[in-house]
Amino acid sequence: MSSKPFLFHGQTKQWVTQQDDTLVIRLLCHDPEHLITSHFIRCEPDNEDRLIALELIQNDFHLGDDVNSEGDGERGSKLDGDSYRLYQASIPISTHIDNTYYAFKCLTEKGQIWLTAAAQFERIPGRETHFKFNTQDRPPEWIKEQVFYQIFPDRFCQGNADISVKTGEYLYRGGENAIIAKQWGEPVASAGHQSTGASEFYGGDLQGIQNKLGYLQELGISALYLNPIFTSPSNHKYDTTDYLNIDPHFGDNADFAKLSDDIHRRGMKIMLDAVFNHTSCEHPWFGRYQHFKDSAYQHPDSPYRDYYVFLGEPNSKEDYYFAWKGVDNLPKLNFLNEQVQNYIYKAESSVVKHWLKAPYHIDGWRFDVIHMLGEGTNAYNNAHYVRAFRESAKAVNPEAYIVGEHFYEATQWLQGDQEDGAMNYYGFAHPVRAFFAGLDIAYHRVEIDAQAFDNWLTESRAKIPWLNQLAQLNQLDSHDTSRFINQLNGDLNRLKAASMMLFSYPGTPCLYYGTEVALQGGNDPDNRRCFPWGDLDKNSDIFTFYQRLINLRKSRIELQQGCYHTLYAQDKSFVFARFEQGKTSIYAINLGQKSVSFTFERFELMTNAQYFSGFDNHSEDWHLEAQQQLSFTLPAECALLLASEEG
């Protein structure tokens, strides 16, 4: 039986290296039947096809080895028929576009084999699947080393009860919803934008966050992502009334400067939420319910009228304004207006720049519904503004992290020149939800096997440059979804298994607050329950599980930035490897009802491998053997994370 050639290109700096105006690119080939007669790399430096021959530089290369660009002195020597061979070529960088595209072409006596970021093909594949290397714009170096923790401020911790919202303190939505102050831990309201969910307050604030920085460091967290903290009448703060001041019920600007300073003194990072697609209808510019001077809603001749999009004649029955998804308390900003541009991102005093400067020095922005932002109604000229946000932030801090919120595919924003990364719903959260919980984004039933799961993940990775893959913000859940533990019907083992993948997969992991104690919650706003500080047990199995998992991620370079390779994807079992600088980690999951045995060749450096799992009762079943191969058996409904011995 003929064995098909195995081709691999890792995309990390060991596999693709920029040298002036060229890229040095390497390819691993295992061809036991000697089917391949020639190896080429295809590129388009000036939009014209070019084939460049690859040269053999190293024989007997192992998949997890450190790439030796100088070769091993065995060029042209007699090769073992089962040898793994490393090839290399230099290609010119594309200068007319930021991304250099390339793919590998291997000739056989009967045809050809193409390797791209998506798969192996028997014919030339579409350009969208080709490997991509952006020579101009790259994410910050520090991102891939982080473990983020998302905080919904009103529900995390109360530090100063004196500034908390009081029942009936002010009118919200013109008095349509009552302002209610609740006791910490009381149940939240029912779901829906018209419910009282947005007007219920529990008293979480900035001082509360600062009080718990020690706890977060003990857990292992290195970076915080805060939901909006600017002045707003709601508890979620996605309806801003003042972008330059902290909401007084959270604290003030001095409190935030103090918090940010404390975070940075601890070696941590902080990212804030930017809501620039729309404001609150109670913003002084708009003034739907309040008679602010010259407010756009109350005064048709207002200088702020063009800050928004009004349709129809002023004071007529047809006079109305464009709002986010038709939610009338969220009028959409019009970025065609130059004053809006200056205020949000263009001027030196703009919001984007203000919080990146002293005394706050935030490390990044997460942009809410950034794909909807633009001129007039809808998202006209969107790419221009996203790119402008990036340039504005990077002008203050070149290492600022730029993240976009996209519930669906974000490929067009992730080519390097717009966003560093996205909240990776399409490329991580959606497929993980489908595979582990059998649900899609609309909570409809869906069932995919491991092969479909792998195909989904591979497709989404292949569409963007590798460094942007590493900068994706990966989450199991967030303030906009039900808690993952609820999607799993309370199955802690599956939560652990999915979390192990979160911390093993390419991208930057982010825990939604309370996950480390298995905090539950249904759809918005039930997913925003108070953190149960009164019940916290840092010796509990679930807390120590996350503590160990986070520590493993932070201590393993291959989990932070290593190459990715799927080893097995069939039925309900899925295995992949990450490797970098001679270190290897392997993640394996078996969601089936029977045990599955695995054998992987050429993994001798996994000898004395350390294992990590939340399923310690099964450790006697793993039977690790690692010499010329790695073998182990994974019981039903079990996950495993193997890490090669440090050395």
XYZ file of C-alpha atoms in Angstrom, residues 39-599:
561
model
C 10.010 20.697 -4.805
C 9.068 24.305 -5.617
C 7.659 27.327 -3.865
C 5.218 29.514 -5.768
C 4.977 33.265 -5.107
C 3.650 36.426 -6.786
C 6.138 39.239 -6.040
C 4.661 41.487 -8.740
C 1.296 39.749 -9.275
C 2.974 37.384 -11.739
C 3.442 33.694 -10.990
C 6.992 32.626 -10.087
C 8.297 29.135 -9.201
C 11.516 28.806 -7.191
C 13.178 25.454 -6.563
C 13.722 24.339 -2.963
C 17.128 22.978 -1.856
C 17.624 20.110 0.588
C 19.370 21.455 3.720
C 18.837 18.791 6.398
C 18.256 15.060 6.514
C 16.522 13.030 9.246
C 14.595 15.973 10.661
C 12.010 15.376 13.410
C 8.724 17.254 13.478
C 9.383 18.779 16.899
C 13.065 19.601 16.270
C 14.480 23.094 16.352
C 14.934 24.192 12.738
C 18.633 24.474 11.854
C 18.840 27.007 9.045
C 22.527 26.234 8.483
C 21.828 22.575 7.705
C 23.515 19.540 9.265
C 26.340 18.949 6.827
C 24.548 16.071 5.112
C 23.441 17.811 1.943
C 23.443 15.406 -0.954
C 24.229 12.397 1.248
C 22.447 9.107 0.806
C 19.010 9.397 2.390
C 17.163 6.886 4.503
C 13.980 5.933 2.658
C 11.920 6.854 5.711
C 13.739 10.129 6.327
C 12.105 13.458 7.133
C 13.897 16.049 4.976
C 14.082 19.792 5.387
C 14.115 21.994 2.291
C 14.716 25.717 1.913
C 14.349 28.526 -0.629
C 14.398 32.325 -0.684
C 11.607 34.285 -2.337
C 11.261 38.029 -3.006
C 8.941 40.029 -0.773
C 5.913 41.547 -2.466
C 6.296 45.326 -2.418
C 2.989 46.307 -4.021
C 0.954 44.836 -1.135
C 1.670 44.257 2.552
C 1.159 40.486 2.484
C 3.497 38.170 0.610
C 1.568 35.091 -0.575
C 3.219 31.727 -1.215
C 2.427 28.022 -1.607
C 4.438 24.844 -2.187
C 4.297 22.785 -5.388
C 5.704 19.251 -5.475
C 5.884 17.237 -8.697
C 5.418 13.482 -8.918
C 5.663 11.162 -11.914
C 1.876 11.138 -12.254
C 0.879 14.607 -11.064
C 1.512 17.202 -8.386
C 0.874 17.988 -4.736
C 0.251 21.526 -3.470
C 0.585 22.590 0.163
C -1.131 25.736 1.458
C -2.185 26.958 4.881
C -5.521 25.210 4.368
C -4.605 21.725 3.137
C -2.839 19.607 0.527
C -4.315 19.755 -2.977
C -3.778 17.878 -6.237
C -4.000 21.118 -8.245
C -3.214 24.777 -7.720
C -5.525 26.093 -4.975
C -7.160 29.490 -4.614
C -4.971 32.354 -3.439
C -7.059 32.872 -0.300
C -5.661 29.576 1.068
C -1.995 30.447 0.456
C 0.394 31.168 3.296
C 0.583 34.895 4.115
C 3.381 36.933 5.652
C 2.797 40.610 6.409
C 6.070 42.531 6.165
C 4.618 45.907 7.234
C 2.141 45.468 10.090
C 2.462 43.034 12.944
C 0.778 42.602 16.334
C 2.635 43.562 19.515
C 5.228 41.012 20.627
C 3.831 40.873 24.157
C 0.387 39.593 23.183
C 1.203 35.935 22.658
C 2.621 35.658 26.181
C -0.563 36.867 27.921
C -3.469 35.264 29.704
C -6.381 37.738 29.633
C -9.241 38.018 32.112
C -12.432 39.801 31.064
C -14.204 41.817 33.775
C -17.742 43.179 33.713
C -17.037 45.926 36.287
C -20.458 46.212 37.966
C -20.404 42.477 38.806
C -16.790 41.753 39.721
C -16.163 43.349 43.123
C -17.429 46.295 45.169
C -14.657 48.379 46.726
C -16.408 51.641 47.624
C -20.099 51.387 48.551
C -20.350 55.165 48.898
C -20.273 55.693 45.129
C -22.679 52.882 44.214
C -25.889 53.629 42.310
C -28.929 54.178 44.535
C -32.420 52.983 43.683
C -34.319 55.733 41.850
C -31.212 57.916 41.652
C -31.902 59.027 38.064
C -34.126 58.357 35.074
C -33.076 55.839 32.444
C -34.526 55.787 28.923
C -36.758 58.691 29.845
C -38.012 56.880 32.923
C -39.027 53.793 30.961
C -36.817 51.590 33.164
C -36.449 52.030 36.897
C -32.976 52.336 38.378
C -32.606 49.511 40.892
C -29.776 48.904 43.350
C -29.497 45.234 44.268
C -27.661 43.307 46.930
C -24.513 41.500 45.815
C -25.420 38.082 44.453
C -29.155 38.633 44.009
C -30.575 37.157 40.770
C -30.388 39.382 37.697
C -33.384 40.371 35.574
C -34.750 38.448 32.622
C -33.198 38.795 29.158
C -33.946 41.379 26.488
C -33.037 44.965 25.628
C -36.422 46.137 26.902
C -36.049 44.466 30.300
C -34.726 46.113 33.464
C -31.463 44.183 33.031
C -29.501 47.261 31.960
C -30.760 49.372 34.876
C -29.956 47.007 37.746
C -26.780 47.787 39.666
C -24.752 45.742 42.142
C -21.970 48.187 42.987
C -18.833 46.749 41.390
C -16.215 49.449 40.791
C -12.561 50.213 40.031
C -11.529 50.015 43.667
C -13.002 46.525 43.768
C -10.871 45.518 40.797
C -7.773 46.983 42.403
C -8.524 45.149 45.643
C -8.483 41.841 43.723
C -5.317 42.305 41.670
C -3.453 40.060 44.099
C -6.110 37.368 43.618
C -5.823 37.651 39.838
C -2.036 37.368 39.974
C -2.328 34.329 42.235
C -4.614 32.781 39.611
C -1.958 33.562 37.001
C -3.685 36.326 35.037
C -1.340 38.738 33.256
C -3.729 41.071 31.388
C -7.178 42.557 32.045
C -9.893 43.387 29.542
C -12.527 45.653 31.090
C -15.984 46.087 29.636
C -16.788 49.841 29.230
C -15.994 52.073 32.192
C -16.825 55.524 30.754
C -19.796 57.603 31.898
C -23.081 55.968 30.952
C -26.573 55.539 32.446
C -26.626 51.719 32.087
C -24.783 49.011 34.002
C -23.159 47.650 30.840
C -21.912 51.110 29.686
C -22.286 50.421 25.963
C -24.329 53.632 25.767
C -21.678 56.260 26.450
C -22.495 59.818 27.500
C -18.894 60.972 28.165
C -15.863 59.256 26.628
C -13.278 61.270 28.554
C -14.430 60.532 32.080
C -14.811 57.376 34.140
C -18.382 56.701 35.241
C -18.701 58.244 38.737
C -20.259 55.035 40.074
C -17.051 53.215 39.161
C -14.725 55.949 40.439
C -13.027 58.852 38.712
C -10.121 59.412 36.337
C -7.656 59.562 39.213
C -8.916 56.186 40.461
C -8.362 54.691 37.029
C -4.870 56.180 36.767
C -4.083 54.611 40.146
C -5.497 51.244 39.035
C -3.562 51.309 35.777
C -0.354 52.210 37.579
C -0.843 49.342 40.034
C -1.514 46.933 37.161
C 1.665 47.977 35.362
C 3.797 47.884 38.507
C 2.738 44.236 38.820
C 3.934 43.539 35.266
C 0.366 43.204 33.977
C -1.447 44.831 31.040
C -4.853 46.484 30.662
C -7.198 46.830 27.677
C -10.314 49.021 27.599
C -13.551 48.744 25.623
C -14.166 51.373 22.911
C -17.791 51.972 21.880
C -17.500 54.306 18.912
C -20.188 53.041 16.543
C -22.899 54.751 18.607
C -23.453 56.847 21.711
C -26.217 56.921 24.258
C -29.325 58.848 23.214
C -28.668 60.698 26.484
C -25.254 61.933 25.330
C -25.189 65.777 25.412
C -24.639 65.758 21.646
C -27.936 63.913 21.131
C -30.120 64.727 24.148
C -33.240 62.725 23.438
C -34.633 62.989 26.976
C -32.691 65.982 28.275
C -32.730 69.519 26.901
C -28.989 69.983 26.574
C -27.940 73.152 24.811
C -27.930 72.567 21.042
C -28.556 68.825 21.385
C -29.291 67.182 18.024
C -32.588 65.507 18.926
C -34.159 68.567 20.520
C -32.781 71.147 18.055
C -32.928 70.396 14.298
C -30.449 73.207 13.628
C -27.994 71.836 16.205
C -24.284 71.819 15.266
C -24.329 68.202 16.466
C -27.121 67.175 14.103
C -24.635 65.865 11.542
C -22.766 63.891 14.223
C -25.595 61.397 13.755
C -27.716 60.215 10.831
C -31.184 61.749 10.786
C -33.551 60.723 8.005
C -36.483 62.817 6.833
C -37.370 66.469 7.342
C -36.857 67.968 10.822
C -39.995 67.945 13.015
C -41.921 65.827 10.484
C -43.472 62.451 11.176
C -40.792 60.922 8.963
C -37.966 62.496 10.977
C -36.062 59.723 12.735
C -32.490 58.664 13.314
C -30.415 55.635 12.492
C -29.595 53.458 15.531
C -27.549 50.332 16.208
C -29.725 47.366 15.176
C -32.784 49.591 15.617
C -32.245 50.026 19.381
C -33.419 53.617 19.742
C -31.291 54.516 22.762
C -28.119 53.823 20.722
C -27.979 56.406 17.879
C -25.215 55.708 15.361
C -22.349 58.168 14.929
C -21.675 59.537 11.447
C -17.941 59.284 10.701
C -18.322 61.353 7.562
C -18.396 64.313 9.964
C -14.896 65.699 10.535
C -15.646 66.772 14.117
C -16.588 63.188 14.960
C -13.330 61.987 13.404
C -11.285 64.513 15.401
C -13.021 63.737 18.665
C -12.810 59.948 18.396
C -9.413 59.270 16.802
C -7.791 61.975 14.671
C -6.883 64.873 16.996
C -4.069 64.673 19.534
C -6.719 65.059 22.245
C -8.920 62.311 20.725
C -10.447 59.569 22.836
C -8.299 56.860 21.255
C -5.103 58.722 22.119
C -6.217 60.209 25.453
C -6.340 56.926 27.370
C -3.124 55.622 25.795
C -1.222 58.624 27.161
C -0.151 59.518 30.690
C -1.321 59.086 33.345
C -3.391 56.092 32.135
C -1.127 54.309 29.648
C -3.603 51.621 28.658
C -2.098 48.831 26.566
C -4.871 48.245 24.068
C -8.377 48.878 22.793
C -11.148 46.402 22.151
C -13.476 48.037 19.600
C -17.162 47.217 19.975
C -19.046 46.199 16.764
C -16.208 47.740 14.766
C -17.441 46.176 11.520
C -20.624 48.300 11.663
C -18.859 51.636 11.971
C -18.620 54.084 9.064
C -20.143 56.975 7.166
C -23.869 57.670 7.121
C -26.105 54.675 7.594
C -24.399 51.289 7.768
C -20.668 50.667 7.396
C -19.614 52.758 4.422
C -15.821 53.157 4.125
C -15.408 50.896 7.153
C -11.899 49.616 6.354
C -10.598 53.184 6.136
C -11.767 53.994 9.671
C -10.590 50.756 11.222
C -7.170 51.380 9.704
C -7.287 54.974 10.964
C -8.076 53.793 14.518
C -5.046 51.514 14.323
C -2.766 54.282 13.082
C -4.037 56.681 15.746
C -3.343 54.227 18.571
C 0.016 53.076 17.229
C 1.143 56.721 16.878
C 0.986 56.982 20.683
C 2.070 53.441 21.520
C 3.415 51.278 18.669
C 2.882 48.229 20.890
C -0.816 48.956 21.552
C -3.088 45.936 21.016
C -5.982 46.555 18.594
C -8.865 44.069 18.884
C -12.175 44.072 17.037
C -15.459 42.504 18.047
C -16.862 40.341 15.238
C -19.437 37.671 16.000
C -18.806 36.100 12.616
C -15.888 35.792 10.203
C -13.364 38.629 10.532
C -10.879 37.690 7.786
C -10.973 41.035 5.967
C -10.063 42.937 9.137
C -7.214 40.585 10.086
C -4.721 40.899 7.247
C -2.400 42.956 9.447
C -3.179 46.538 8.463
C -6.398 46.935 10.466
C -6.759 44.807 13.591
C -4.079 42.840 15.416
C -6.684 40.307 16.444
C -10.397 39.809 16.925
C -12.596 38.347 19.595
C -12.254 35.024 17.829
C -15.859 33.846 17.727
C -15.807 32.404 14.205
C -12.374 30.807 14.382
C -12.563 29.446 17.933
C -15.665 29.992 20.067
C -18.173 28.878 17.412
C -16.437 25.625 16.401
C -15.604 24.781 20.031
C -19.228 25.345 21.004
C -20.403 23.120 18.133
C -17.967 20.287 18.924
C -18.185 20.284 22.724
C -21.762 21.481 23.324
C -23.598 20.692 20.070
C -24.839 24.291 19.707
C -24.338 27.026 17.143
C -24.159 30.759 17.835
C -27.972 31.010 17.799
C -28.148 28.130 20.329
C -29.622 25.840 17.675
C -28.594 22.199 17.782
C -25.673 21.231 15.569
C -23.483 18.150 15.538
C -20.033 18.027 14.002
C -17.407 15.294 14.215
C -13.703 15.841 14.803
C -12.918 16.019 11.087
C -15.476 18.799 10.515
C -14.165 20.504 13.656
C -10.608 20.382 12.338
C -11.696 21.617 8.900
C -13.455 24.609 10.475
C -10.444 25.534 12.592
C -8.031 25.064 9.693
C -10.124 27.173 7.329
C -10.250 30.110 9.723
C -6.517 29.945 10.516
C -5.524 29.696 6.857
C -7.180 32.979 5.938
C -4.957 35.236 8.050
C -1.208 35.713 8.626
C 0.343 33.559 11.341
C 1.207 36.413 13.705
C -2.410 37.579 13.591
C -3.469 34.032 14.409
C -1.359 34.234 17.559
C -2.954 37.615 18.415
C -6.539 36.358 18.232
C -8.406 36.778 21.533
C -9.800 33.287 22.162
C -12.672 32.801 24.603
C -15.163 30.095 25.478
C -17.767 32.700 26.436
C -18.200 36.412 27.153
C -20.641 39.057 28.338
C -22.564 38.527 25.069
C -23.042 34.750 25.313
C -24.378 32.326 27.862
C -21.719 30.867 30.116
C -19.987 27.868 28.537
C -20.715 25.745 31.612
C -24.427 26.382 30.953
C -24.051 25.426 27.295
C -22.578 22.154 28.580
C -25.489 21.630 31.006
C -23.115 21.850 33.956
C -20.640 19.196 32.729
C -17.422 20.188 34.516
C -15.333 17.566 32.718
C -16.220 19.025 29.328
C -15.573 22.534 30.636
C -12.099 21.406 31.693
C -11.476 19.673 28.362
C -12.508 22.758 26.372
C -10.438 25.000 28.665
C -7.372 22.827 28.060
C -7.864 23.440 24.349
C -8.317 27.183 24.977
C -4.884 27.301 26.602
C -3.241 25.039 23.989
C -4.598 26.432 20.724
C -2.968 29.255 18.695
C -4.162 32.624 19.956
C -4.272 34.449 23.268
C -6.573 32.863 25.883
C -9.070 35.010 27.764
C -11.150 33.835 30.732
C -14.488 35.494 31.374
C -14.573 36.458 35.056
C -15.797 33.673 37.326
C -14.976 30.815 34.956
C -12.260 29.755 37.367
C -14.964 28.997 39.954
C -17.439 27.585 37.380
C -19.776 30.587 37.723
C -22.983 29.822 35.838
C -25.244 32.068 33.786
C -27.698 31.876 30.910
C -28.249 34.418 28.158
C -27.647 38.150 28.650
C -28.033 39.492 31.323
C -27.943 36.264 33.368
C -24.387 35.699 32.117
C -23.391 38.792 34.120
C -23.938 37.461 37.623
C -21.938 38.760 40.565
C -18.648 37.057 41.364
C -19.339 34.791 44.377
C -16.582 36.047 46.651
C -18.339 34.705 49.735
C -18.101 31.148 48.397
C -14.575 31.359 46.994
C -12.434 28.313 47.781
C -8.954 28.598 46.295
C -8.287 24.969 47.257
C -11.207 23.714 45.188
C -10.574 21.338 42.312
C -11.832 23.796 39.684
C -9.760 26.766 40.903
C -6.540 24.784 41.196
C -7.228 23.283 37.754
C -7.252 26.745 36.151
C -4.295 27.870 38.230
C -2.212 24.932 36.993
C -3.444 25.301 33.426
C -2.580 29.014 33.314
C 0.862 28.328 34.762
C 1.494 25.668 32.124
C 0.527 28.046 29.327
C 2.804 30.782 30.661
C 5.770 28.438 31.100
C 5.644 26.741 27.669
C 6.947 28.710 24.692
C 5.344 26.283 22.239
C 1.883 26.965 23.687
C 2.462 30.703 23.320
C 3.898 30.849 19.817
C 4.695 27.369 18.557
C 3.771 25.776 15.227
C 0.450 23.984 15.012
C -0.158 20.545 13.491
C -3.271 18.346 13.642
C -2.257 14.762 14.428
C -5.670 13.071 14.488
C -9.269 14.073 13.766
C -11.820 11.309 13.499
C -15.242 10.632 15.015
C -15.154 12.367 18.410
C -11.388 12.309 18.941
C -9.090 15.207 18.134
C -5.340 15.572 18.703
C -2.948 18.375 17.788
C 0.658 19.320 18.535
C 2.385 22.651 19.193
C 6.177 22.822 18.932
C 8.844 25.501 19.139
C 12.596 25.550 19.824
C 12.769 21.833 20.497
C 9.797 21.812 22.868
C 6.530 20.011 22.114
C 3.056 19.908 23.652
C 0.195 17.699 22.517
C -3.487 18.229 23.245
C -5.839 15.245 22.937
C -9.592 15.000 23.473
C -11.855 11.981 23.234
C -15.540 12.874 23.496
C -16.607 9.388 22.413
C -18.088 6.666 24.582
C -15.158 4.254 24.144
C -11.443 4.585 24.776
C -9.202 5.388 21.806
C -5.548 4.473 21.332
C -3.115 6.717 19.466
C 0.334 6.126 17.981
